[in-house]
Short mmCIF file of C-alpha atoms in Angstrom, two decimals:
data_model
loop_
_atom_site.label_atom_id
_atom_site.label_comp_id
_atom_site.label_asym_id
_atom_site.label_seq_id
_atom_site.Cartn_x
_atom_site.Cartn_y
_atom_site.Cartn_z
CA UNK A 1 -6.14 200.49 30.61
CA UNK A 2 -5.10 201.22 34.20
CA UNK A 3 -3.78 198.25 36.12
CA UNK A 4 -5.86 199.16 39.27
CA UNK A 5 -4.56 200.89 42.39
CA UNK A 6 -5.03 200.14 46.29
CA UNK A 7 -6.45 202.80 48.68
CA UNK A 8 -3.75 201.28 51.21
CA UNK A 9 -1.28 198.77 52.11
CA UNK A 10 -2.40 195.83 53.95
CA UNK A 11 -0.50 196.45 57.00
CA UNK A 12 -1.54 195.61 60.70
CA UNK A 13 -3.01 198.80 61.45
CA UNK A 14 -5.31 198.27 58.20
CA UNK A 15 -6.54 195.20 59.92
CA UNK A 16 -7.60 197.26 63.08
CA UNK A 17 -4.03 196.89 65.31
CA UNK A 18 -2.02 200.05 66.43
CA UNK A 19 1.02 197.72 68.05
CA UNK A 20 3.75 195.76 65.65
CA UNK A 21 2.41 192.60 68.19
CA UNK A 22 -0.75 190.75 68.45
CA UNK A 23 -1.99 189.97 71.64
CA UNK A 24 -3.40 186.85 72.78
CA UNK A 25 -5.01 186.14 76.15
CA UNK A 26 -4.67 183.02 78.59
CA UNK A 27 -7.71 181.50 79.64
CA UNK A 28 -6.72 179.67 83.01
CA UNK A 29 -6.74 182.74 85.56
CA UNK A 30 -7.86 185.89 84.65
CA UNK A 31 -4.99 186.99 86.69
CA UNK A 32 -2.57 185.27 83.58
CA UNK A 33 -0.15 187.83 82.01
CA UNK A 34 -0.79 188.23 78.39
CA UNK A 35 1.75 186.41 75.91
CA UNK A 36 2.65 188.05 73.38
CA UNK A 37 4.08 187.16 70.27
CA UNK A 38 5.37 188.50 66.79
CA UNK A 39 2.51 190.12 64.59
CA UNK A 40 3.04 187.91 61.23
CA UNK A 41 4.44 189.45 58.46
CA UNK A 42 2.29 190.89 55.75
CA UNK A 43 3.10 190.81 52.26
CA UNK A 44 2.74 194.07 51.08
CA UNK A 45 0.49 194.56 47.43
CA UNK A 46 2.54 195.47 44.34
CA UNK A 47 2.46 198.88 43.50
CA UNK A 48 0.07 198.68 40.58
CA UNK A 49 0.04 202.38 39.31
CA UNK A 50 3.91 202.54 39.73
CA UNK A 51 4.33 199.42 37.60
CA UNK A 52 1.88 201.07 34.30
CA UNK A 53 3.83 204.01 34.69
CA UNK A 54 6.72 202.56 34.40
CA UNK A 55 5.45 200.15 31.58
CA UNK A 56 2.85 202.55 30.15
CA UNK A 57 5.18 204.47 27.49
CA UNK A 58 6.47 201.66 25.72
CA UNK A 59 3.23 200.37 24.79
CA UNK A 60 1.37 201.47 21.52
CA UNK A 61 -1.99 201.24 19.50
CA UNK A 62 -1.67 199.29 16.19
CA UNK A 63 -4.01 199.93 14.03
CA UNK A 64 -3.91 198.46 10.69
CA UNK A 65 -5.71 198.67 6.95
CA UNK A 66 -5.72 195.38 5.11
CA UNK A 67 -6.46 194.51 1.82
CA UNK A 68 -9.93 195.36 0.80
CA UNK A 69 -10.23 198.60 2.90
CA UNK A 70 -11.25 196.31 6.23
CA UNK A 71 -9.29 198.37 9.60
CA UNK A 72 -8.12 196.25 12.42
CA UNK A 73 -6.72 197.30 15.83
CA UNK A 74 -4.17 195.54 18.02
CA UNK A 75 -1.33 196.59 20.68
CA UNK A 76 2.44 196.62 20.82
CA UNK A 77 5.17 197.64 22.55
CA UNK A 78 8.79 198.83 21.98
CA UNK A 79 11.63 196.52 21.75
CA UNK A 80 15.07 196.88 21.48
CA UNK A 81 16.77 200.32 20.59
CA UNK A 82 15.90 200.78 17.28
CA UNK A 83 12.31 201.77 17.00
CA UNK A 84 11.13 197.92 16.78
CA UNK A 85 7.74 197.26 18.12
CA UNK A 86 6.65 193.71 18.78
CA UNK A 87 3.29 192.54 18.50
CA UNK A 88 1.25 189.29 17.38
CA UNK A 89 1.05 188.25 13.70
CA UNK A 90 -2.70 187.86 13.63
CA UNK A 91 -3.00 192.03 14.25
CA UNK A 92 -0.92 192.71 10.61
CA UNK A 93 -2.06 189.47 8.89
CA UNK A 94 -3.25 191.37 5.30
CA UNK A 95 -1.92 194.37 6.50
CA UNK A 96 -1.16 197.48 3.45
CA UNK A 97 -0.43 200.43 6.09
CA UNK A 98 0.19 200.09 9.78
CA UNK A 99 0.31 203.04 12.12
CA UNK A 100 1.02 203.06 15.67
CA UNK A 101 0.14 205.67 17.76
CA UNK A 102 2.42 205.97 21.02
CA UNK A 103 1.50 207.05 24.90
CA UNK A 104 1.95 210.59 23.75
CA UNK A 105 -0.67 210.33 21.26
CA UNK A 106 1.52 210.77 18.07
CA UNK A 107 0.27 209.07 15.58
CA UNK A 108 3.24 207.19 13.00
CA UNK A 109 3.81 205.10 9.72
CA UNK A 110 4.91 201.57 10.86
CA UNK A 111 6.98 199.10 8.73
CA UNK A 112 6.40 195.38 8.79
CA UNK A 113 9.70 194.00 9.04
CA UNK A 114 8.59 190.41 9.46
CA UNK A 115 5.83 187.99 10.94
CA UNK A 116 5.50 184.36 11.50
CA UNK A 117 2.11 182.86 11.57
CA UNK A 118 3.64 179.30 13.32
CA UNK A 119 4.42 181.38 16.28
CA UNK A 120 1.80 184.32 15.82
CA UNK A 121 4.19 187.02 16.22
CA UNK A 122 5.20 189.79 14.19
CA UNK A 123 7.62 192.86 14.32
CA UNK A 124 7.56 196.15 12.70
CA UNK A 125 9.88 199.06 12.36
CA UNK A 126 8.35 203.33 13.41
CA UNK A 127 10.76 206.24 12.50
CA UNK A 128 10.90 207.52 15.55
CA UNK A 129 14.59 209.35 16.03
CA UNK A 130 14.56 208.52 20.31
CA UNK A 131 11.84 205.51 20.74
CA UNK A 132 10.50 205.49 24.47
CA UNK A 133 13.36 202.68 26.64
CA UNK A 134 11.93 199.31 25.66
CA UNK A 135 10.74 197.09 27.96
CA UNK A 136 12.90 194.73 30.08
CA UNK A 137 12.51 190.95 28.98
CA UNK A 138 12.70 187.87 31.79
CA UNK A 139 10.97 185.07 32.67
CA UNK A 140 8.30 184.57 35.52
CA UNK A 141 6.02 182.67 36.77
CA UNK A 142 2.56 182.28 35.86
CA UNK A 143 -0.39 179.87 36.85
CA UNK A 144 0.46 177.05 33.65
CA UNK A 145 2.75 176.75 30.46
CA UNK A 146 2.35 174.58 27.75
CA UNK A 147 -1.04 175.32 27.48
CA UNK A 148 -1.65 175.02 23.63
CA UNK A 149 -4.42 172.63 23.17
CA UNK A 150 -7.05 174.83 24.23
CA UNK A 151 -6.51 177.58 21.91
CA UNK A 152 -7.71 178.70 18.57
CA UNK A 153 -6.83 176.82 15.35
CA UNK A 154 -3.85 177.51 14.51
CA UNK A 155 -1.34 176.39 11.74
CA UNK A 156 1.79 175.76 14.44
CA UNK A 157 2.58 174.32 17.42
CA UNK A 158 1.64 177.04 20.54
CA UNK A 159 3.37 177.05 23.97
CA UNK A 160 1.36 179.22 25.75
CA UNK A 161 1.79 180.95 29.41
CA UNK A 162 -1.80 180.67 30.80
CA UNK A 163 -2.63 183.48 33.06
CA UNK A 164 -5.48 185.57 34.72
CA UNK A 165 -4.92 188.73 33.54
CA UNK A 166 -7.76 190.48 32.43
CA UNK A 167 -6.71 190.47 28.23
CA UNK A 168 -9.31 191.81 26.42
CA UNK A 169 -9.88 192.13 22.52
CA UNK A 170 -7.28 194.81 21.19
CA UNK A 171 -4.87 193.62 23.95
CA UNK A 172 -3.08 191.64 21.35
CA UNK A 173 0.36 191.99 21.14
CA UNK A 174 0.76 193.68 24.71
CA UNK A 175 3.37 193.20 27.12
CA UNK A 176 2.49 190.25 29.93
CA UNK A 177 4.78 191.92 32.62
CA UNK A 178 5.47 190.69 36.17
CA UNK A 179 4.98 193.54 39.25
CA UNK A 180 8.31 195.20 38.22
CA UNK A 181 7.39 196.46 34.88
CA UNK A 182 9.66 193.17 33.16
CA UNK A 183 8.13 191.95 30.07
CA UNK A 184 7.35 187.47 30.36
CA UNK A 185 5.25 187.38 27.60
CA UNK A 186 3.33 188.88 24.52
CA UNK A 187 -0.77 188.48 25.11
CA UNK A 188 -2.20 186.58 22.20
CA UNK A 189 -5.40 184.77 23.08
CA UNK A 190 -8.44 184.45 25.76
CA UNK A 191 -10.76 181.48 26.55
CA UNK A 192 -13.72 182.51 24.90
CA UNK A 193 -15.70 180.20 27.55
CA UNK A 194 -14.03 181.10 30.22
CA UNK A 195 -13.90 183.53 33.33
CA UNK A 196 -10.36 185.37 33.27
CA UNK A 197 -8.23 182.39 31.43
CA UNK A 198 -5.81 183.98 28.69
CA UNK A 199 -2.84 183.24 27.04
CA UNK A 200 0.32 184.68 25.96
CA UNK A 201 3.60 183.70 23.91
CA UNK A 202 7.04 183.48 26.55
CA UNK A 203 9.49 185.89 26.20
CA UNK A 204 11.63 183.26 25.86
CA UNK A 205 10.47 182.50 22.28
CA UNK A 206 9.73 186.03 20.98
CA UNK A 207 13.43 186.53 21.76
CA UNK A 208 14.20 183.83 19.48
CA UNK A 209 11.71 184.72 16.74
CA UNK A 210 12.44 188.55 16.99
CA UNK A 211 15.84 188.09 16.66
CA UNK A 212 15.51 186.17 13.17
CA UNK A 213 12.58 188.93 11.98
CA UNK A 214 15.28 191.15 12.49
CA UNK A 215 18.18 189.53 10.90
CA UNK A 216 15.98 187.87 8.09
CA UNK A 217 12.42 189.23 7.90
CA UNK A 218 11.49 185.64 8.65
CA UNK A 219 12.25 182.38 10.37
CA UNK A 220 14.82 179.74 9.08
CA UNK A 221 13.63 176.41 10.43
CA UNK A 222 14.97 173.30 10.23
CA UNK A 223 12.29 170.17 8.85
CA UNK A 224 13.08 166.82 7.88
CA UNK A 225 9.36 166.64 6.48
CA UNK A 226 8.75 162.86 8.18
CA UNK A 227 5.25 161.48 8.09
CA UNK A 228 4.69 159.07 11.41
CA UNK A 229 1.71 157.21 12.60
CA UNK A 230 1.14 155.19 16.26
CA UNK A 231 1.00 151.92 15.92
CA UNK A 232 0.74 149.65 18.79
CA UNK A 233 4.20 148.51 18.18
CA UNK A 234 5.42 152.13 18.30
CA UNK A 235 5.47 154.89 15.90
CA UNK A 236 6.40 154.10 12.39
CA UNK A 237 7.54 156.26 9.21
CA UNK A 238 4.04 156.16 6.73
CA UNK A 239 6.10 158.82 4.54
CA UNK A 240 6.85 162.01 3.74
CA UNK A 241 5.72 165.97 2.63
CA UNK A 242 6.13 166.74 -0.67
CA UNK A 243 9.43 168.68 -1.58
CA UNK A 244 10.81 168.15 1.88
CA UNK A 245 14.28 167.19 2.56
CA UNK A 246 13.04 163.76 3.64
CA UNK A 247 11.25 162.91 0.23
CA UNK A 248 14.66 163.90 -1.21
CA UNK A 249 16.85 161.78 0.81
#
């Protein structure tokens, strides 16, 4: 979907003023010469269009068959310079054939080359011989982080960006990008009961996860597999997880 455009800039002469200055009027003597002083400066409005044209090519429809016949839908977007796309793990959860079908409209076989439920992303492999330029990764800043208790049930621990972008169902897996077309986060999640609250995974962390998909089709994490509980003396070992290093120690 388009990310809007503005008729105009909000400049001074939008606002009904032909001079750079504003003018303001004494009130002693109606004799008093006018003072005038510095129109403010306006912030001018990102260039919406320019920014989904720019981000508009690396993005793709995921649409997926899972066991059983049932067809699911999700997005993506490219990642890296071999043909990667990224997008969340709960789009190819069950997944048999994935095909992703780019700006152009050309419709390809996708690989799943790894997913992680924990972190709810997931990256797959298109054999396409010159993928669109992927899209720019950095950080930016959004209206809250850490925002992973008011999510859906999930089996890890989430870290979300919170954000008011309008992320709509099928938007999972898309690009989060700031007003220059740089990728801060993968969308994953809306608040059902909510006006315009969603959530997406940082960049930051798909970096990290991609990177091991890549390498390893999965993540190597490091557990001790320690069972605590709060007491009011502090927290205290009650045990540990079956098979983990801790119940081995």
């Amino acid at each position: 979907e388009s990310l809007g455009e503005f008729d105009e800039p909000w400049t001074p002469a939008a606002l009904g003023s032909d001079e750079e200055t504003l003018t303001l009027a004494s009130h002693e003597e109606p004799e008093s010469r006018t003072a005038e002083i510095p129109a403010p400066q306006m912030a001018m409005l990102p260039d919406f269009a320019a920014v989904y044209e720019r981000v508009a090519p690396s993005v793709v429809v995921i649409r997926v068959t899972r066991k059983g016949g049932a067809e699911g839908m999700g997005t993506g977007f490219f990642f890296g310079e071999k043909g990667h796309v990224v997008t969340n793990e709960h789009v190819v959860r069950d997944g048999v054939r994935f095909r992703v079908q780019t700006f152009e409209g050309k419709t390809i076989s996708g690989r799943l080359v790894g997913a992680d439920p924990m972190t709810d992303l997931a990256l797959l492999r298109v054999g396409l011989t010159h993928p669109p330029a992927p899209l720019e990764p950095i950080r930016g800043i959004i209206s809250a982080m850490n925002r992973g208790e008011e999510v859906w049930d999930s089996p890890g621990t989430w870290d979300f960006l919170q954000t008011d972008a309008a992320i709509n169902r099928g938007n999972s897996g898309g690009p989060l990008v700031d007003t220059k077309g740089r990728v801060v986060g993968v969308a994953a999640a809306l608040e059902a009961n909510a006006d315009r609250i969603a959530f997406a995974i940082p960049i930051d962390l798909t970096l990290q996860v991609v990177t091991q998909l890549e390498t390893f089709g999965r993540l190597h994490r490091q557990w001790m597999g320690v069972q605590f509980e709060r007491r009011s003396t502090g927290i205290h070992v009650s045990g540990s997880y079956p098979g983990s290093p801790a119940e081995k120690a």
